[in-house]
Coordinates of C-alpha atoms and ligand atoms in Angstrom, one line a residue:
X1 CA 16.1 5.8 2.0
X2 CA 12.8 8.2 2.3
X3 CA 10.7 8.0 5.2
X4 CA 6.9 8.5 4.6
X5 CA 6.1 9.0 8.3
X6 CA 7.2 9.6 12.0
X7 CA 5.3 8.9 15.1
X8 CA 5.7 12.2 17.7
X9 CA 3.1 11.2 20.3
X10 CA 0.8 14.0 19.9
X11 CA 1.7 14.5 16.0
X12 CA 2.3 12.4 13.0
X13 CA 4.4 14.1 10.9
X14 CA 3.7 13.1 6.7
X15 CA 6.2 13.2 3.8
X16 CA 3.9 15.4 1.9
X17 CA 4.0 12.9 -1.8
X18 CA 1.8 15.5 -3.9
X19 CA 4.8 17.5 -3.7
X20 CA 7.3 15.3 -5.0
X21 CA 9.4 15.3 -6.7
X22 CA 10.0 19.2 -7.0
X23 CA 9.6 19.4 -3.3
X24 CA 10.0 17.7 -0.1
X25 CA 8.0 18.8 2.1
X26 CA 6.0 17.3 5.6
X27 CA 2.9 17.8 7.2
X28 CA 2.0 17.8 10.8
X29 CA -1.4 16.1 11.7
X30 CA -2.3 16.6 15.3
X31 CA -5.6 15.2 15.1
X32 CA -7.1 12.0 13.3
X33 CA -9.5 14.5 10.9
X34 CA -6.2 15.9 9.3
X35 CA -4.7 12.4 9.2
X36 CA -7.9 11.2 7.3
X37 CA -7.8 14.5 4.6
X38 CA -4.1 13.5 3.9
X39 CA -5.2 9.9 2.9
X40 CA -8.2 11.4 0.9
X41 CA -5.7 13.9 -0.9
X42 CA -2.5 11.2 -1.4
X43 CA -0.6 13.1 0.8
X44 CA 0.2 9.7 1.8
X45 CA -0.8 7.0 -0.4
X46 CA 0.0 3.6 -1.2
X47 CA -1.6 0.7 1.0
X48 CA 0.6 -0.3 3.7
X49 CA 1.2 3.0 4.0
X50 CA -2.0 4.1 4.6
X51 CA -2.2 1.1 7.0
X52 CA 0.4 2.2 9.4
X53 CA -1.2 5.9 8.8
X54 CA -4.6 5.1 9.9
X55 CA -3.0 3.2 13.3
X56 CA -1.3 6.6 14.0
X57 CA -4.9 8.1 13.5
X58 CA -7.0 5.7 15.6
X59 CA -4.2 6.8 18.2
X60 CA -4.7 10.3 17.8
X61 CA -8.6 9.8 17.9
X62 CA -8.6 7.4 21.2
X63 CA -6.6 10.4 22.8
X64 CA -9.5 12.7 22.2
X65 CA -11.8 10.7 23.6
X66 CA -10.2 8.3 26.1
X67 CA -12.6 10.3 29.0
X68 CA -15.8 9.7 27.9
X69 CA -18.7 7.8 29.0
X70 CA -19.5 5.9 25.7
X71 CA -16.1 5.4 24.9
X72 CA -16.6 2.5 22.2
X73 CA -19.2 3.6 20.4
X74 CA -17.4 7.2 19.9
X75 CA -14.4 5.1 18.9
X76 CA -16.3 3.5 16.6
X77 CA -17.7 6.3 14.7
X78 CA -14.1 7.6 14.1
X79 CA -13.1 4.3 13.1
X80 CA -15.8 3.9 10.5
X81 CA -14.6 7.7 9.3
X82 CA -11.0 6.7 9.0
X83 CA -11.8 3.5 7.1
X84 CA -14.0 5.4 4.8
X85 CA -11.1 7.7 3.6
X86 CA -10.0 5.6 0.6
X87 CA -12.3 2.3 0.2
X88 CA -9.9 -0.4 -1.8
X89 CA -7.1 -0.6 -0.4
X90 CA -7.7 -3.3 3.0
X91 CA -4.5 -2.4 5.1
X92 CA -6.2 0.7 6.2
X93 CA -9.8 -1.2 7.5
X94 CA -7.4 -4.2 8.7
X95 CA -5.3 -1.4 10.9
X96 CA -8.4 0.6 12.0
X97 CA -10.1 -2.2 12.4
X98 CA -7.1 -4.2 14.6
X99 CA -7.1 -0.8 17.1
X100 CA -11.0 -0.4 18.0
X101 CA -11.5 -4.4 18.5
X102 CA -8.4 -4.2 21.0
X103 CA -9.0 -1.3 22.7
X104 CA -12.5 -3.2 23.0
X105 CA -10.6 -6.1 24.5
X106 CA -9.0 -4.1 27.0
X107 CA -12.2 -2.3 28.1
X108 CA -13.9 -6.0 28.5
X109 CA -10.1 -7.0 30.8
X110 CA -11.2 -3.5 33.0
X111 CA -7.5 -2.3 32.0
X112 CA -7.8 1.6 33.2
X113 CA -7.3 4.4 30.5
X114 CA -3.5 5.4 30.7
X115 CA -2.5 1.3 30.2
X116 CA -5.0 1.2 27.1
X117 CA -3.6 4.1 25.5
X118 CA -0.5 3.2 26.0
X119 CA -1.2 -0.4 24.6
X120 CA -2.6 1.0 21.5
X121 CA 0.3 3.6 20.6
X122 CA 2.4 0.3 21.0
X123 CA 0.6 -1.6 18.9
X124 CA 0.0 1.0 16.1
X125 CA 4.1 1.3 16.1
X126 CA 4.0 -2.7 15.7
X127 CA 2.3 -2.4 12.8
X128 CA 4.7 0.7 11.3
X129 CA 8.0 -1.0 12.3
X130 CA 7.0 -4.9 11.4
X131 CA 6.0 -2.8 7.7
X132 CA 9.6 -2.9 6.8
X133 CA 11.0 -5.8 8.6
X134 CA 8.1 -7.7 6.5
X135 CA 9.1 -5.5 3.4
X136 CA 13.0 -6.7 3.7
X137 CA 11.8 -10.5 4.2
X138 CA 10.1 -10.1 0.7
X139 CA 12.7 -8.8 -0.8
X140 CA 14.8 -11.8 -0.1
X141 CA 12.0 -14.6 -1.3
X142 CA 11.3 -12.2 -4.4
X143 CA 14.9 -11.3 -5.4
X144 CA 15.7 -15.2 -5.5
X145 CA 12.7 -15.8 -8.4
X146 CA 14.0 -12.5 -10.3
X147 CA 15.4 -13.6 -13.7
X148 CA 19.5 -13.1 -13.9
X149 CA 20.6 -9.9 -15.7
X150 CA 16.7 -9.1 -14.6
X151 CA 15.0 -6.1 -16.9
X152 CA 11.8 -5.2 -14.3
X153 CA 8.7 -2.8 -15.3
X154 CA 6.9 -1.5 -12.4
X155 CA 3.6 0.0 -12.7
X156 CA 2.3 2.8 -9.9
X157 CA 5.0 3.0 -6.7
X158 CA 5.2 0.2 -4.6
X159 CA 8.2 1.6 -3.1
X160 CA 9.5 2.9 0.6
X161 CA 7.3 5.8 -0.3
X162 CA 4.0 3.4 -0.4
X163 CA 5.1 1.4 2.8
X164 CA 6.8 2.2 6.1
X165 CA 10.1 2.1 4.3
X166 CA 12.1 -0.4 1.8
X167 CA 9.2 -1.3 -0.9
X168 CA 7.0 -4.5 -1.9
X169 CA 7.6 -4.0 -5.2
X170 CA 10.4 -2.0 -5.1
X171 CA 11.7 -3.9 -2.2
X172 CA 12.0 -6.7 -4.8
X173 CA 13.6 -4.7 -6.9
X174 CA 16.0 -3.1 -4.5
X175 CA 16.9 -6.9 -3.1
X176 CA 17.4 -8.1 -6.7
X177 CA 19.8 -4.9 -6.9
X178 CA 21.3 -5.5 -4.0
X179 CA 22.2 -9.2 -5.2
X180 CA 23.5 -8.0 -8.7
X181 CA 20.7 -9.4 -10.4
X182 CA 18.6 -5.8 -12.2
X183 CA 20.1 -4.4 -15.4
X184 CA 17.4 -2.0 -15.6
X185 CA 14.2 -1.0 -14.2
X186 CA 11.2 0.4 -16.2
X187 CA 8.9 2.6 -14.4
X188 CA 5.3 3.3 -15.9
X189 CA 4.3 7.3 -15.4
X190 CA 1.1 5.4 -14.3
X191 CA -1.9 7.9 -15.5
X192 CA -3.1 10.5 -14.4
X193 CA -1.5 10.9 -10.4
X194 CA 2.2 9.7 -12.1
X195 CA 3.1 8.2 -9.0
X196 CA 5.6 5.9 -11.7
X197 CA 7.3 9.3 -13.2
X198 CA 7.1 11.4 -9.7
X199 CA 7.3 8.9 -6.6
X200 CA 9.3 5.4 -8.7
X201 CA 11.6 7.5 -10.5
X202 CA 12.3 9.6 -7.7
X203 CA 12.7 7.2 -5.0
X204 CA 15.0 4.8 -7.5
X205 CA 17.3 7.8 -8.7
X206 CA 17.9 8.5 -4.6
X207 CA 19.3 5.3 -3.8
X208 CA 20.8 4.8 -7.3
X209 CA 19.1 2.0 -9.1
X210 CA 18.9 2.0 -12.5
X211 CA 15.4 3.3 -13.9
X212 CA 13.9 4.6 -17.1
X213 CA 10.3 6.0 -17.0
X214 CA 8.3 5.4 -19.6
X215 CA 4.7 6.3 -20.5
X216 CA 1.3 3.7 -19.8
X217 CA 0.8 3.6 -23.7
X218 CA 4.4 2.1 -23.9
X219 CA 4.4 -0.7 -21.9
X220 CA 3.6 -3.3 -24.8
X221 CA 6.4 -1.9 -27.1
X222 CA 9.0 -1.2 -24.2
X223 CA 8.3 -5.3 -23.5
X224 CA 9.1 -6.0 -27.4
X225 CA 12.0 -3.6 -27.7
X226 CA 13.6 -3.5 -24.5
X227 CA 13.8 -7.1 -23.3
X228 CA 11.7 -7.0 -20.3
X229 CA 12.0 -10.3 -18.5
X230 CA 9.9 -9.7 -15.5
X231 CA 7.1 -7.4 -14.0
X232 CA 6.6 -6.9 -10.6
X233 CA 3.9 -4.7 -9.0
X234 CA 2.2 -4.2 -5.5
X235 CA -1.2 -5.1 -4.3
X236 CA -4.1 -3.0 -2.5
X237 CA -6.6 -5.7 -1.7
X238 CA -6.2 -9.9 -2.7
X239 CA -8.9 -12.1 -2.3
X240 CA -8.6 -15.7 -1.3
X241 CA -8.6 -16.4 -4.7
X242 CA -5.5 -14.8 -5.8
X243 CA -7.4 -11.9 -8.1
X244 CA -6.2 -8.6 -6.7
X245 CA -6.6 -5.4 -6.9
X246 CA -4.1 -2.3 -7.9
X247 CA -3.5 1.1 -9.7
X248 CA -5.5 1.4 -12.8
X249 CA -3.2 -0.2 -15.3
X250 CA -2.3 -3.5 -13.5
X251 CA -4.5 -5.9 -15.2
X252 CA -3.1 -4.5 -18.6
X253 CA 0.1 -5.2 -17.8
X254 CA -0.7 -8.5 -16.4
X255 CA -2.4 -9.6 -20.3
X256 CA 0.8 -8.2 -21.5
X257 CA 2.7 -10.6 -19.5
X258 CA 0.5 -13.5 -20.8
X259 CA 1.1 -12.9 -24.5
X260 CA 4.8 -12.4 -24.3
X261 CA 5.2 -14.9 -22.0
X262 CA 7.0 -13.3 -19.3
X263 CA 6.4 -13.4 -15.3
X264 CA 3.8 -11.5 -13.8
X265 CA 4.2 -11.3 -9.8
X266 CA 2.5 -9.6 -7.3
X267 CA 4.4 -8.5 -4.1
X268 CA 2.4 -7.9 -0.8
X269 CA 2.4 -8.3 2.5
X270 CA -0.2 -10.8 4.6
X271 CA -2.3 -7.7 5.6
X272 CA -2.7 -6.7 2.2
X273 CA -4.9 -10.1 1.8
X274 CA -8.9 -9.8 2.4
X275 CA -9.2 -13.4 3.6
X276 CA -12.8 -12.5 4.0
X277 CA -13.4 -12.2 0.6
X278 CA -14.0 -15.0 -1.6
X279 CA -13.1 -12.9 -5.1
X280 CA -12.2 -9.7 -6.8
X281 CA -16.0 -8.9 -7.7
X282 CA -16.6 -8.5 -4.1
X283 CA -13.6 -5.6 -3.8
X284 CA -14.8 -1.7 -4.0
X285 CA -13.4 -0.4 -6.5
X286 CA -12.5 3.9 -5.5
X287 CA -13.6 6.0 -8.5
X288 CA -11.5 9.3 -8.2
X289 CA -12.5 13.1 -9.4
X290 CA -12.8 13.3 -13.1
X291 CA -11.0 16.8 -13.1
X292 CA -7.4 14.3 -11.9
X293 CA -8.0 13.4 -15.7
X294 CA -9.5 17.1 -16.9
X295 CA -6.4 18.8 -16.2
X296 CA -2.6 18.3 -14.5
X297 CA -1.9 20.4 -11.4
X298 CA -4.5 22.8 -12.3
X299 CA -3.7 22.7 -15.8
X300 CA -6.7 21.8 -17.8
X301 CA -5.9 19.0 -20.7
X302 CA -9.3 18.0 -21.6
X303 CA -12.5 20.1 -22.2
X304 CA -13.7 20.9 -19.1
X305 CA -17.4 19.3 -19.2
X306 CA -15.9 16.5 -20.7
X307 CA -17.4 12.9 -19.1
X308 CA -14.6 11.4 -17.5
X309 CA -14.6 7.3 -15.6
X310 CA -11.5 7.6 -13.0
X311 CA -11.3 4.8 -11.2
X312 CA -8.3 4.0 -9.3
X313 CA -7.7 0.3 -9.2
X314 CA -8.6 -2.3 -11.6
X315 CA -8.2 -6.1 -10.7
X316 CA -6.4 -8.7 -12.1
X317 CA -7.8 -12.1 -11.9
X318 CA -5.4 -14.6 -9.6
X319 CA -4.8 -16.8 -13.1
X320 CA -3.0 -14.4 -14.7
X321 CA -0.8 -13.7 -12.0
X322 CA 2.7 -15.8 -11.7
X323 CA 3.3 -16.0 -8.1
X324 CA 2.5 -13.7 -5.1
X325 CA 5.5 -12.9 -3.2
X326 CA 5.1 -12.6 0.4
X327 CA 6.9 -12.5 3.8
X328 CA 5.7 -15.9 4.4
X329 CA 7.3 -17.2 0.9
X330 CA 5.9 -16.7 -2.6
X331 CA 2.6 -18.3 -3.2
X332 CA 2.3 -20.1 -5.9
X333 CA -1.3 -21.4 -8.0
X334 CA -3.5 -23.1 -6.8
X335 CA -4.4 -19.7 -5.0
X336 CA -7.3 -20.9 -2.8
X337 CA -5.1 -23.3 -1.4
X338 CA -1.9 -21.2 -1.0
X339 CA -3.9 -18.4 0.7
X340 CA -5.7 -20.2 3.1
X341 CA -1.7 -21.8 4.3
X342 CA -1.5 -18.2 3.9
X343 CA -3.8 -17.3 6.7
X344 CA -3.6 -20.2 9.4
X345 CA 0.3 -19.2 9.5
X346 CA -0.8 -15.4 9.9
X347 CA -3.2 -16.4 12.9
X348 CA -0.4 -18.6 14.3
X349 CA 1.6 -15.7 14.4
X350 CA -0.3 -13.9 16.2
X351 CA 1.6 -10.6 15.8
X352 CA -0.7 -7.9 16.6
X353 CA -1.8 -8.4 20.0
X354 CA -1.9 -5.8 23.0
X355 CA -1.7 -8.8 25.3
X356 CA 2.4 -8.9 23.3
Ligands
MRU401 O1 -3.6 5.5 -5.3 P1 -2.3 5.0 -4.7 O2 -1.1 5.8 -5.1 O3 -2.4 4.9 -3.2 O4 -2.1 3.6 -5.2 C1 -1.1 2.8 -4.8 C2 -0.9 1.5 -5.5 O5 -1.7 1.0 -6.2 C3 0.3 0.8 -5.2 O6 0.9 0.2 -6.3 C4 -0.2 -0.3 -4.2 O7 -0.8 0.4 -3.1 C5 0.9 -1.1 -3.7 S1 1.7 -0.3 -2.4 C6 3.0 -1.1 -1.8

């Protein structure tokens, strides 16, 4: 299986994904400002991936910093940069934010510079390699509600190339696979980045599970004609209320689901869940360039002073959506009530501590 990053110490080496599929390529980022342009360009994309991504970044800035006088509020300012890369997706504030309050911590417990930098590299790793154990866990709860003989369209790529490896989305689908229970898998080109034709596609054919790309504008007919029995699709950003928010196309897919009367699940881990947020009105929704829609890879396929809206999410309110499929088990309506079980479990947990 692909792996969208690795952690060097002084680098984080990137799976470039605007090169896919014709190339595989990686980038070296030595410094949090290059980490932060890959983000903004989709170099890496895809929310827990950007998570673990900005971790590696608050490492990188802490390093170039870790000497001076106002240490926090330096730390901050990069923080509040690295969070400002892409706005909806929440893994990448949760991460940034998880780093700066703990190296805060540790300032407060007078821990001296070497052991706080040290503490933070460890705990940004946490957060990369508990990405896939958490990804494989889904997998399980989600491939157990997957219809037999299951016939899955996927919107965007929710896959290992999203996370830290294995999928939400496609982990579902590879579990499923893995149990004998996916015919086919249908994989939207998802307009205009095609992270569905260029990453799903891609990252399916490697591992060889069945997929067949289709375009956005044939979702409705591929459900008629083609049997679809489930759809499965990753989050960005949930609120306690269930309504989420994911590529542009989601909450389409999700009406589809409604009127043929077919599943509709979500698949995302706890830090993809804004338990701060009450509903999807309060999410910020990332509006994109217009020229991704003007033209292809330079290509121009629309006049170019044409008006374009590009915005990259849409969100689908919680009572369209059939379950949530988590690590912690799939969470089922009422939402408010499921999420907030959702979030006393997460703080039991207690994972993400330097004190670990
Ligand atoms: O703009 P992208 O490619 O980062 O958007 C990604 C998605 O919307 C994914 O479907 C979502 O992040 C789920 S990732 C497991």
């Amino acid at each position: 299986m692909v792996k969208t990053m690795k952690w060097q110490s002084s680098a984080l080496i990137l799976l470039d994904q605007t090169k896919l599929p014709i190339n595989v390529e990686f980038i070296e980022c030595k410094d949090y400002k290059r980490v932060i342009d890959a983000i903004k360009r989709l170099e890496v994309r895809g929310a827990p991936a950007i998570g673990a991504a900005a971790g590696f970044a608050m490492v990188l800035a802490l390093k170039e910093i870790i000497s001076e006088e106002n240490l926090l509020a330096s730390y901050a300012v990069r923080r509040d940069e690295i969070i400002a890369a892409r706005p909806t997706a929440v893994n990448l504030e949760w991460a940034a934010n998880l780093l700066y309050t703990s190296v805060e911590e540790m300032l407060e417990a007078k821990l001296d510079s070497v052991l706080i930098l040290a503490n933070i590299e460890k705990l940004a790793l946490k957060i990369y390699d508990t990405d896939i154990e958490k990804n494989k866990t889904m997998g399980t709860f989600g491939a157990e509600i997957m219809p037999e003989k299951a016939i899955v369209l996927t919107h965007c790529n929710a896959g290992a190339l999203a996370t830290c490896g294995y999928g939400t989305a496609l982990g579902v689908i590879r579990a499923a696979y893995e149990v004998g229970k996916l015919k086919m898998v249908y994989s939207d080109e998802t307009r205009p980045l095609l992270q569905g034709s260029r990453l799903t596609a891609w990252e399916l054919l490697e591992d060889g599970i069945p997929v067949t790309t289709i375009t956005d504008n044939m979702a409705a007919w591929t459900i008629l004609k083609k049997g679809i029995n489930a759809i499965v699709v990753g989050a960005d950003r949930i609120a306690s209320n269930g309504d989420t928010a994911n590529k542009i196309g989601t909450y389409g897919l999700a009406v589809l689901a409604k009127e043929h009367n077919i599943p509709f699940y979500i698949a995302a881990p706890a830090s993809t869940f804004d338990f701060d947020i009450a509903t999807g009105d309060e999410i910020k929704i990332e509006e994109r360039s217009g020229d991704e829609v003007r033209m292809f890879q330079g290509i121009p396929s629309a006049p170019p002073n044409v008006a374009v809206f590009n915005p990259g999410f849409d969100v689908t309110p919680g009572d369209l959506i059939t379950g949530i499929i988590t690590e912690y088990g799939v969470l089922e309506k009422p939402y408010i009530s499921a999420i907030a079980k959702l979030k006393e479990n997460v703080s039991k947990e207690n994972l993400f501590t330097w004190k670990a």
